[in-house]
Amino acid sequence: MLIFRKPIQGIERPQMEADVVIVGGGPAGMACALRLAQLIDAHNAKNPDAQLSKENIYVLEKAREIGQHCLSGALLDPRSMRELLPGFEKEAPLDAEVSEEAVYFLTKKGKFKLPITPPPLRDHGNYVISLNKFVKWLGGKVEEAGITVFTGFAGSELLLDGDRVTGVQTDDKGVDKTNQPKSNFEPGYDLKAKVTILTEGPRGSLTKQLVSRFNLDQDRNPQTYGVGVKELWEVPSGRIAKGRVIYTMGWPLTSKAYGGAWIYGGKDNVVSLGFVSGLDYPDPRLDPHRVLQVFKEHPFIAGLLEGGKMIRYGAKSMPYGGWWAIPPVAGEGWMILGDSAGFVNSQRLKGIHLAIKSGMLAAETAFQALQKNDFSAATLGTYQQKVESSWIKQELWKVRNFHQAFEHGFWIGMFHAGLQQFTGGRGLRNRYPGKPGYQLMKPLSQLPPDGGNEAHLLGSYKGDGKLTFDKLTDLYHSGTKHEEDQPSHLVIHDTSICEQRCIKEFGSPCQNFCPANVYEMVDDSAAPNGKRISLNPSNCVHCKTCDIHDPYQIITWVPPEGGGGPNYDGM
Ligand SMILES: Cc1cc2nc3c(=O)[nH]c(=O)nc-3n(C[C@H](O)[C@H](O)[C@H](O)COP(=O)(O)OP(=O)(O)OC[C@H]3O[C@@H](n4cnc5c(N)ncnc54)[C@H](O)[C@@H]3O)c2cc1C
Ligand code: SF4
């Protein structure tokens, strides 16, 4: 029987008081912490008699080490970093400055290079980075500035007092598979905070609780997502120059699905490559991990990788919905930053600079609240105004309708995207509506049994072990580890839906969209359709795809015991 993780009830929990708690130590969380420390230092230097303390400002990060759960492409637009730490280029881990970019449209065997790189994909001035290394470095600055980063601690529940967010409860440690405390049990803390800042990345679990509690998605477009499946390769010297950037569109996707690939040349002949599949494709049998494998078989890509070796693997979702999908970002005692809010420019495949800028603006707001000792929605709400009068809005406003335009396929999307380019993002109307991606998934009865022209994208992939890999081989290269003896952190609210309806209507798509082989339908003669759902939670790479994309919305991803998850060293 499956048993799902939930906080142990009816126990006394240690209490801890904080001024500010930042949940999530990615670029947004770390930038927020650092900017807050800078502001407090500057204030204290000028006001010896009215000092503010940094002692009670905490960052909670579920990974065992800073940056371990950070995965991105990544190209860094340096705009916000130059504001946060002028001259950061001299010391930050930057692999290369972009020297050359190209965009290709791929057919099954051929390629067509766009004569001009579309302006959103011009990357001169940006840097190739490993987000993992970059966040480790930034986290070091935060600690040097005197702010405590608790690694291996997840925020697992929001604490509320009426309509006010009053902090978070951290994860219980030492709970066995049946949800019973073990001898090493340590209850999670009630971390009471004047300001709670949610910066958990895409589809944050506490952010989801907050959005649902206060209906923050009312009147907004639904958030939509893509999932990026990534590999790092070591290639023969000189094959892909440091700083070379390649984007592709087309094959292996058909015009029915949204997505594309990137290849970034880093230092020491290490190349980042990956494929982002929009989580709004129609065929539930499509497997985003397989999409990347088939992509690598294209003669152009296979040629680039020939003689090379895959060294790391991972996957992560990113929000695509744009400006109209961003919820209110501040209220009584809380603020939301970075990907958790949806600050991503999906046209440019970039969100790091926006995450950092949002972190800075939230820090400025929290600093004003600390000075005034006022943590009300009126004070914290000025973060919303700061975002709206900053270049975050300017950038996102110009692409506010971009992803929605592709809801009816690639070619119609390209038409609208072209129109939007000349109308400041407007296109045919100011606000294009959107649908959550899982609603666009079609039941099997409406699809060709053999997959038609998408047959090559469907189902799991075996791989040849050299250029292409099955999921488990790839997963091994993600360094994923969890405490095995703990309840499942993938919470399925009604498994009878999996076994009675989903298996027949959609063919159990969780088996396909999960890039880490967590979900399996196994033979069971006692189950209504001869199969029951089985989970391998220890494989989970925390990409959140299942929480986002299951067609019945019955899966909730909750943080497992802190410290577990992938090890995205160098990713
Ligand atoms: C495949 C892919 C490619 C991308 N390429 C680029 C690119 O080239 N350039 C670019 O600018 N952007 C790119 N992006 C987007 C970019 O990575 C994100 O916009 C950026 O990382 C967002 O930063 P963040 O701090 O908001 O979230 P994240 O980077 O997701 O960090 C969130 C952190 O919070 C932690 N966390 C989550 N929940 C909890 C919890 N409950 N308790 C404690 N800790 C928690 C996580 O472990 C993580 O460390 C890409 C994204 C993907 C997925
Ligand atoms: S179980 Fe869900 S969050 Fe974990 S790897 Fe699979 S799809 Fe991603």
XYZ file of C-alpha atoms and ligand atoms in Angstrom:
632
model
C 0.000 0.000 0.000
C 1.235 3.476 -0.805
C 1.721 5.787 2.157
C 2.214 9.465 1.554
C 4.247 12.015 3.411
C 2.498 14.465 5.744
C 3.699 16.344 8.820
C 3.460 14.267 12.008
C 0.417 15.492 13.929
C -0.119 16.141 17.645
C 3.495 16.714 18.653
C 5.278 19.634 20.214
C 7.490 21.401 17.737
C 10.531 23.535 18.495
C 9.761 27.220 17.926
C 12.154 29.679 16.382
C 11.697 33.406 15.773
C 12.926 35.104 12.619
C 12.720 38.565 11.141
C 12.851 37.304 7.573
C 12.771 33.741 6.297
C 13.621 33.109 2.653
C 12.405 29.707 1.469
C 14.632 28.508 -1.383
C 18.276 29.256 -1.977
C 18.332 29.614 -5.767
C 19.384 32.806 -7.588
C 16.302 34.709 -6.404
C 16.625 33.687 -2.754
C 20.357 34.274 -2.609
C 20.125 37.659 -4.356
C 17.403 38.652 -1.902
C 19.491 37.650 1.110
C 22.600 39.389 -0.176
C 20.834 42.642 -1.048
C 19.164 42.685 2.362
C 22.543 42.237 4.042
C 23.996 45.064 1.931
C 21.162 47.422 2.870
C 21.401 46.582 6.563
C 25.195 47.070 6.525
C 24.827 50.459 4.842
C 22.107 51.481 7.304
C 24.138 50.358 10.337
C 27.199 52.263 9.124
C 25.131 55.452 9.009
C 23.068 54.835 12.161
C 25.250 53.622 15.013
C 22.378 54.243 17.438
C 19.659 52.452 15.481
C 21.239 49.222 14.350
C 19.334 46.532 12.466
C 20.326 42.908 12.967
C 21.062 40.306 10.314
C 21.079 37.559 12.908
C 17.456 36.578 12.463
C 17.413 36.430 8.693
C 17.497 32.867 7.390
C 17.595 31.126 4.038
C 16.133 27.608 3.966
C 17.369 25.337 1.187
C 16.174 21.759 0.790
C 19.376 20.591 -0.921
C 22.186 19.192 1.200
C 24.565 21.814 -0.241
C 23.985 25.230 -1.726
C 23.271 24.992 -5.462
C 22.881 21.208 -5.527
C 19.288 21.398 -6.781
C 19.960 24.208 -9.256
C 19.702 23.249 -12.909
C 19.437 25.650 -15.794
C 20.771 26.074 -19.386
C 22.431 28.419 -18.707
C 23.126 31.741 -20.294
C 23.277 34.593 -17.822
C 22.061 38.034 -18.846
C 24.307 40.047 -16.495
C 21.996 43.050 -16.096
C 20.804 42.402 -12.557
C 24.122 41.022 -11.315
C 25.771 44.311 -12.339
C 23.264 46.086 -10.102
C 23.735 43.645 -7.220
C 27.510 43.331 -7.287
C 29.137 45.803 -9.689
C 32.225 44.180 -11.201
C 30.977 40.669 -10.377
C 32.547 39.400 -13.621
C 35.989 39.572 -12.021
C 35.227 36.859 -9.484
C 32.067 34.953 -10.461
C 32.362 31.488 -12.022
C 31.594 32.410 -15.654
C 32.512 29.712 -18.172
C 32.589 31.875 -21.288
C 31.272 35.033 -22.866
C 28.934 34.292 -25.776
C 30.947 34.693 -28.969
C 28.700 33.258 -31.628
C 25.039 32.328 -31.853
C 22.912 30.562 -34.460
C 19.349 29.360 -34.771
C 18.518 26.292 -36.845
C 15.268 24.834 -38.032
C 15.681 21.057 -38.155
C 13.912 18.579 -40.384
C 14.277 14.838 -39.848
C 17.679 14.694 -41.539
C 18.375 18.244 -42.631
C 18.939 21.674 -41.135
C 18.269 25.238 -42.157
C 20.160 28.045 -40.477
C 18.120 31.223 -40.054
C 19.950 33.926 -42.021
C 19.446 36.379 -39.172
C 19.307 35.451 -35.499
C 15.951 36.741 -34.178
C 16.627 39.625 -31.736
C 15.336 37.755 -28.618
C 17.927 35.033 -29.197
C 20.914 37.356 -29.690
C 23.151 36.574 -26.774
C 26.277 38.656 -27.265
C 27.168 40.111 -23.868
C 25.669 37.151 -21.993
C 27.700 34.460 -20.242
C 27.644 30.682 -20.347
C 27.433 29.528 -16.736
C 26.669 26.489 -14.642
C 23.828 27.687 -12.403
C 24.937 25.166 -9.791
C 28.410 26.725 -9.565
C 27.052 30.243 -9.806
C 24.587 29.782 -6.946
C 27.267 28.095 -4.819
C 29.411 31.183 -5.310
C 26.525 33.582 -4.624
C 25.540 31.570 -1.539
C 29.114 31.935 -0.287
C 28.719 35.725 -0.555
C 25.490 35.518 1.440
C 27.196 33.579 4.214
C 30.175 35.949 4.195
C 27.689 38.796 4.610
C 26.521 37.219 7.859
C 23.265 35.561 6.838
C 22.599 31.979 7.916
C 21.760 29.492 5.183
C 20.189 26.304 6.529
C 20.863 23.617 3.945
C 19.026 20.303 4.118
C 15.904 22.051 5.434
C 12.725 22.332 3.398
C 9.807 24.587 4.103
C 7.023 22.034 4.256
C 3.955 23.925 5.529
C 2.939 27.570 5.636
C 2.156 28.931 9.086
C -0.873 31.203 9.132
C -2.608 33.347 11.648
C -5.945 34.176 10.039
C -5.055 35.828 6.752
C -1.500 36.576 7.764
C 1.442 34.336 6.822
C 3.511 33.981 9.973
C 6.317 31.708 8.828
C 6.906 28.125 7.779
C 7.199 24.717 9.316
C 10.310 22.840 8.249
C 10.387 19.165 7.267
C 10.157 16.371 9.840
C 13.301 14.249 9.823
C 13.516 10.562 10.680
C 10.050 9.407 9.613
C 9.750 5.854 8.267
C 7.891 4.598 5.204
C 4.679 4.201 7.205
C 4.800 7.790 8.493
C 5.927 6.722 11.978
C 8.748 8.495 13.850
C 12.021 6.501 13.899
C 14.566 6.552 16.729
C 16.348 9.473 15.028
C 13.109 11.477 14.631
C 13.467 15.253 14.731
C 10.297 17.267 14.396
C 10.314 20.155 11.963
C 10.587 23.660 13.436
C 7.860 26.241 13.538
C 9.919 29.049 12.134
C 7.892 32.168 12.943
C 8.802 35.098 10.720
C 7.757 38.715 10.345
C 8.309 38.346 6.596
C 8.135 35.045 4.705
C 9.664 35.140 1.240
C 8.828 32.279 -1.121
C 11.490 31.643 -3.700
C 11.122 27.927 -4.329
C 11.544 27.963 -8.110
C 8.871 26.679 -10.482
C 5.674 25.229 -8.960
C 6.802 25.896 -5.414
C 5.026 23.655 -2.942
C 4.422 26.385 -0.353
C 3.643 28.832 -3.130
C 0.971 26.405 -4.314
C -0.509 26.361 -0.797
C -0.470 30.165 -0.714
C -2.037 30.576 -4.162
C -4.794 28.162 -3.274
C -5.429 29.602 0.224
C -5.882 33.156 -1.070
C -7.164 32.393 -4.616
C -4.215 34.277 -6.014
C -4.779 32.823 -9.480
C -8.200 34.430 -9.752
C -8.454 36.589 -12.885
C -4.965 35.528 -13.971
C -4.145 33.312 -16.935
C -3.334 29.809 -15.733
C 0.393 29.255 -15.288
C 1.811 27.032 -18.029
C 5.158 25.256 -18.017
C 7.826 23.539 -20.032
C 10.138 20.795 -18.832
C 13.801 20.935 -19.770
C 15.715 17.666 -19.965
C 19.435 18.319 -19.926
C 22.720 16.473 -20.370
C 26.263 17.721 -19.977
C 28.743 16.299 -22.463
C 32.489 16.323 -22.716
C 33.308 16.609 -26.425
C 36.586 16.344 -28.341
C 38.658 19.507 -28.185
C 37.689 22.174 -30.724
C 34.315 20.590 -31.591
C 32.109 23.265 -30.012
C 33.920 26.478 -29.219
C 33.686 28.057 -25.786
C 30.916 30.671 -25.962
C 29.180 29.163 -29.003
C 25.392 29.104 -28.706
C 23.031 27.049 -30.849
C 19.236 27.038 -30.631
C 17.077 24.670 -32.665
C 13.403 24.504 -33.564
C 11.491 21.824 -35.419
C 12.550 18.147 -35.386
C 11.967 15.977 -33.496
C 8.817 17.861 -32.439
C 5.992 18.157 -34.922
C 3.985 21.335 -35.371
C 1.546 20.058 -32.692
C 4.003 20.491 -29.816
C 5.906 23.506 -28.504
C 9.581 23.374 -27.611
C 13.159 23.572 -28.753
C 16.739 22.764 -27.910
C 19.846 24.584 -26.766
C 23.535 23.794 -27.048
C 25.962 26.017 -25.125
C 29.739 25.647 -25.396
C 31.321 25.963 -21.957
C 34.916 25.740 -20.817
C 37.122 22.617 -20.812
C 35.154 21.180 -23.778
C 32.066 20.705 -21.634
C 28.858 21.328 -23.537
C 25.404 21.892 -22.084
C 22.624 20.550 -24.228
C 18.991 20.022 -23.578
C 15.481 20.109 -24.910
C 12.575 22.012 -23.410
C 9.196 20.466 -24.199
C 6.153 22.624 -23.514
C 3.905 20.816 -21.061
C 0.909 21.371 -23.298
C 1.372 18.693 -25.944
C -1.695 16.711 -27.012
C -0.419 13.114 -26.938
C -0.162 11.691 -23.396
C 2.315 9.088 -24.652
C 4.929 11.743 -25.458
C 8.035 11.375 -23.315
C 10.201 14.532 -22.897
C 13.234 12.396 -22.023
C 12.804 10.536 -25.272
C 12.469 13.837 -27.168
C 16.020 14.716 -26.097
C 17.330 11.285 -27.101
C 15.742 11.439 -30.572
C 17.034 14.997 -30.974
C 20.595 13.764 -30.401
C 20.192 11.248 -33.225
C 19.773 14.037 -35.776
C 22.871 13.921 -38.005
C 23.829 17.524 -37.122
C 23.659 16.935 -33.365
C 25.109 13.412 -33.489
C 28.040 14.890 -35.432
C 28.662 17.506 -32.748
C 28.637 14.868 -29.994
C 30.570 12.135 -31.817
C 33.471 10.840 -29.758
C 32.149 12.661 -26.692
C 30.827 11.388 -23.408
C 27.701 12.214 -21.419
C 28.708 13.195 -17.888
C 25.631 14.616 -16.118
C 21.852 14.488 -16.450
C 18.908 16.322 -14.958
C 15.486 17.805 -15.586
C 13.505 20.744 -14.339
C 10.359 22.632 -15.204
C 10.102 26.318 -15.991
C 7.079 28.608 -15.997
C 6.006 29.783 -19.438
C 2.788 31.647 -18.746
C 4.325 35.143 -18.776
C 2.989 38.409 -17.409
C -0.721 37.523 -17.390
C -0.086 34.388 -15.314
C 1.839 36.127 -12.533
C -0.208 36.141 -9.310
C -0.192 39.047 -6.837
C 3.340 38.840 -5.441
C 2.915 40.301 -1.942
C 0.434 40.326 0.911
C 0.163 40.130 4.719
C 3.581 38.885 5.779
C 4.606 37.357 2.430
C 6.275 37.941 -0.922
C 6.862 35.627 -3.914
C 9.957 35.856 -6.146
C 11.630 34.379 -9.207
C 10.188 31.311 -10.909
C 7.719 30.806 -8.070
C 6.047 34.020 -9.236
C 6.583 33.190 -12.928
C 9.228 35.807 -13.767
C 10.571 34.053 -16.872
C 10.933 35.393 -20.381
C 10.010 32.220 -22.263
C 10.790 33.808 -25.627
C 14.428 34.218 -24.559
C 14.508 31.066 -22.377
C 15.784 33.279 -19.572
C 14.772 33.829 -15.983
C 17.954 34.022 -13.897
C 18.385 37.784 -14.321
C 14.691 38.337 -13.509
C 14.883 36.070 -10.462
C 17.878 38.060 -9.185
C 16.193 41.407 -9.823
C 13.014 40.261 -8.073
C 15.173 39.172 -5.134
C 16.711 42.638 -4.958
C 13.344 44.400 -5.061
C 11.928 42.109 -2.362
C 15.002 42.772 -0.209
C 14.500 46.528 -0.548
C 10.887 46.050 0.525
C 11.762 43.814 3.480
C 14.394 46.358 4.555
C 11.808 49.162 4.578
C 9.449 46.918 6.565
C 12.167 46.191 9.137
C 12.950 49.898 9.459
C 9.296 50.759 10.014
C 8.573 47.579 11.978
C 5.525 47.200 9.762
C 4.949 43.919 7.906
C 1.453 44.591 6.672
C 0.186 44.051 3.138
C 0.354 47.827 2.650
C 4.121 47.896 3.266
C 5.044 44.602 1.624
C 2.714 45.453 -1.268
C 5.207 48.076 -2.369
C 7.208 45.113 -3.755
C 4.401 44.654 -6.287
C 4.724 48.328 -7.263
C 8.508 48.057 -7.467
C 8.212 45.094 -9.851
C 5.697 46.983 -11.967
C 7.870 50.059 -12.283
C 11.088 48.098 -12.893
C 12.605 46.624 -16.026
C 11.102 43.250 -15.018
C 7.727 44.484 -16.211
C 9.204 46.269 -19.233
C 10.838 43.028 -20.373
C 7.903 40.739 -19.639
C 5.273 43.123 -20.997
C 6.805 42.905 -24.490
C 6.336 39.110 -24.475
C 3.098 38.968 -22.494
C 1.254 36.987 -25.146
C 4.129 34.941 -26.517
C 3.502 31.447 -25.226
C -0.304 31.591 -25.433
C 0.087 32.239 -29.168
C 1.373 28.686 -29.638
C -1.673 27.003 -28.101
C -2.933 26.073 -31.562
C 0.365 24.784 -32.928
C 3.756 25.937 -34.149
C 2.858 27.700 -37.405
C -0.072 29.687 -36.018
C 2.181 30.527 -33.064
C 4.914 31.815 -35.369
C 2.391 34.045 -37.138
C 1.217 35.578 -33.853
C 4.761 35.847 -32.488
C 5.763 37.781 -35.633
C 2.819 40.107 -35.214
C 3.595 40.611 -31.520
C 7.179 41.528 -32.385
C 5.897 44.576 -34.321
C 3.179 45.607 -31.855
C 5.113 45.737 -28.602
C 3.821 42.296 -27.578
C 0.159 43.016 -28.288
C -0.506 40.976 -31.409
C -4.221 40.754 -32.163
C -5.340 41.735 -28.656
C -3.893 43.034 -25.422
C -4.360 39.818 -23.477
C -4.346 36.412 -25.125
C -6.136 33.866 -22.970
C -4.412 30.627 -21.981
C -5.341 27.143 -20.868
C -3.478 24.979 -18.381
C -1.356 22.563 -20.418
C -2.811 19.391 -18.914
C -6.223 20.353 -20.324
C -4.777 20.172 -23.826
C -3.837 16.513 -23.397
C -6.138 14.340 -25.528
C -7.594 10.996 -24.488
C -6.188 8.008 -26.351
C -9.523 7.477 -28.063
C -8.951 10.707 -30.033
C -5.420 9.823 -31.156
C -4.038 7.424 -33.772
C -3.185 4.150 -31.975
C 0.241 4.049 -33.656
C 1.007 7.685 -32.779
C 0.840 8.876 -36.420
C 3.580 11.385 -37.231
C 4.571 11.586 -33.539
C 5.280 7.859 -33.146
C 9.015 8.596 -32.746
C 8.319 10.663 -29.584
C 6.147 8.218 -27.740
C 7.024 5.836 -24.944
C 10.265 5.180 -23.165
C 13.574 4.922 -24.993
C 16.170 2.216 -24.833
C 19.159 4.116 -26.176
C 22.423 2.761 -27.548
C 24.405 3.537 -24.386
C 26.766 5.884 -26.282
C 24.811 8.687 -27.878
C 21.404 7.919 -26.398
C 20.374 6.507 -23.036
C 17.443 4.982 -21.235
C 16.026 6.912 -18.269
C 17.729 4.864 -15.594
C 21.176 5.284 -17.143
C 20.599 9.000 -17.446
C 19.202 9.144 -13.916
C 22.366 7.570 -12.561
C 24.197 10.653 -13.868
C 21.968 13.006 -11.873
C 23.487 11.881 -8.569
C 20.002 11.574 -7.066
C 19.794 10.199 -3.528
C 17.097 10.207 -0.871
C 16.663 8.571 2.492
C 14.957 5.343 1.338
C 12.961 4.728 4.497
C 10.476 7.595 4.268
C 6.910 7.933 2.990
C 6.358 8.889 -0.639
C 6.676 12.638 -1.195
C 4.641 12.232 -4.374
C 1.194 12.436 -2.896
C -1.514 10.900 -5.063
C -4.834 12.010 -3.666
C -6.866 9.181 -5.192
C -5.026 6.185 -6.643
C -8.306 4.678 -7.838
C -8.349 7.369 -10.537
C -4.941 6.121 -11.747
C -6.060 2.508 -11.849
C -9.620 2.876 -13.052
C -9.742 5.961 -15.253
C -6.358 7.307 -16.215
C -4.977 3.979 -17.408
C -7.856 3.659 -19.884
C -8.407 7.284 -20.838
C -4.816 8.563 -21.074
C -2.667 5.431 -20.800
C -1.029 6.556 -17.503
C 1.028 9.491 -18.840
C 2.940 9.829 -15.538
C 5.066 6.919 -16.759
C 6.013 8.995 -19.802
C 6.366 12.569 -18.593
C 8.390 11.758 -15.468
C 12.039 12.026 -16.525
C 13.205 9.826 -13.654
C 11.129 6.644 -13.846
C 9.316 7.334 -10.599
C 5.884 6.168 -11.767
C 5.187 2.627 -12.911
C 2.017 0.706 -13.620
C 2.809 -2.818 -12.477
C 0.885 -6.033 -13.060
C -1.631 -6.839 -10.361
C -4.444 -9.260 -11.060
C -6.446 -7.762 -8.182
C -6.440 -4.267 -9.746
C -9.466 -3.298 -11.870
C -7.500 -3.103 -15.135
C -4.792 -5.600 -14.182
C -2.318 -2.863 -13.177
C -1.707 -0.852 -10.058
C 0.358 2.280 -9.559
C 3.786 1.824 -7.999
C 6.234 4.586 -7.067
C 10.029 4.898 -6.837
C 10.203 8.238 -4.958
C 13.940 7.869 -4.399
C 14.477 8.472 -8.124
C 12.774 11.870 -8.060
C 14.834 14.762 -9.472
C 12.397 17.398 -8.128
C 11.410 18.673 -11.580
C 7.719 19.061 -10.518
C 6.387 17.842 -13.872
C 3.966 15.368 -12.263
C 2.443 18.042 -10.030
C 1.969 20.244 -13.088
C 0.970 17.878 -15.835
C -1.128 15.016 -14.499
C -4.440 15.267 -16.361
C -6.611 14.836 -13.234
C -4.516 17.142 -11.017
C -4.381 14.556 -8.249
C -0.615 14.593 -7.663
C 0.963 16.954 -5.154
C 4.731 17.103 -4.882
C 5.725 17.840 -1.278
C 9.335 18.194 -0.121
C 10.925 14.894 0.928
C 13.199 14.792 3.974
C 15.605 17.726 3.589
C 18.937 16.914 1.961
C 17.482 14.382 -0.500
C 17.296 14.961 -4.235
C 19.596 15.351 -7.211
C 23.194 16.459 -7.087
C 23.464 18.893 -9.965
C 27.183 19.430 -9.696
C 28.252 21.547 -12.689
C 24.719 21.739 -14.134
C 16.043 23.612 -18.592
C 16.109 25.050 -18.227
C 16.948 25.901 -18.921
C 17.011 27.248 -18.557
N 17.899 28.065 -19.199
C 18.050 29.329 -18.778
C 19.071 30.157 -19.314
O 19.856 29.746 -20.165
N 19.158 31.435 -18.846
C 18.317 31.922 -17.896
O 18.444 33.088 -17.505
N 17.342 31.153 -17.363
C 17.209 29.870 -17.765
N 16.254 29.073 -17.178
C 15.394 29.636 -16.120
C 16.165 29.809 -14.825
O 16.901 28.654 -14.516
C 15.206 30.155 -13.706
O 14.430 31.259 -14.099
C 15.935 30.490 -12.402
O 16.737 29.423 -11.990
C 14.923 30.851 -11.324
O 15.569 31.072 -10.104
P 14.772 30.874 -8.732
O 15.711 31.240 -7.673
O 13.473 31.539 -8.832
O 14.446 29.306 -8.680
P 15.377 28.024 -8.682
O 16.589 28.241 -9.481
O 14.471 26.908 -9.071
O 15.806 27.834 -7.166
C 14.871 27.468 -6.191
C 15.594 26.876 -5.010
O 14.662 26.666 -3.969
C 14.842 25.384 -3.390
N 13.530 24.972 -2.851
C 12.405 24.726 -3.537
N 11.383 24.461 -2.705
C 11.881 24.539 -1.452
C 11.299 24.385 -0.167
N 9.999 24.157 -0.017
N 12.108 24.508 0.917
C 13.439 24.786 0.778
N 14.025 24.948 -0.428
C 13.253 24.847 -1.535
C 15.325 24.540 -4.550
O 16.021 23.391 -4.078
C 16.234 25.528 -5.292
O 17.539 25.509 -4.798
C 16.181 27.726 -17.521
C 15.344 26.864 -16.815
C 15.311 25.528 -17.156
C 14.449 24.598 -16.371
S 8.240 12.257 -9.606
Fe 7.483 14.183 -10.427
S 8.919 15.739 -9.646
Fe 9.891 13.741 -9.374
S 11.140 13.477 -11.211
Fe 9.158 12.487 -11.642
S 7.915 14.075 -12.614
Fe 9.680 15.082 -11.663
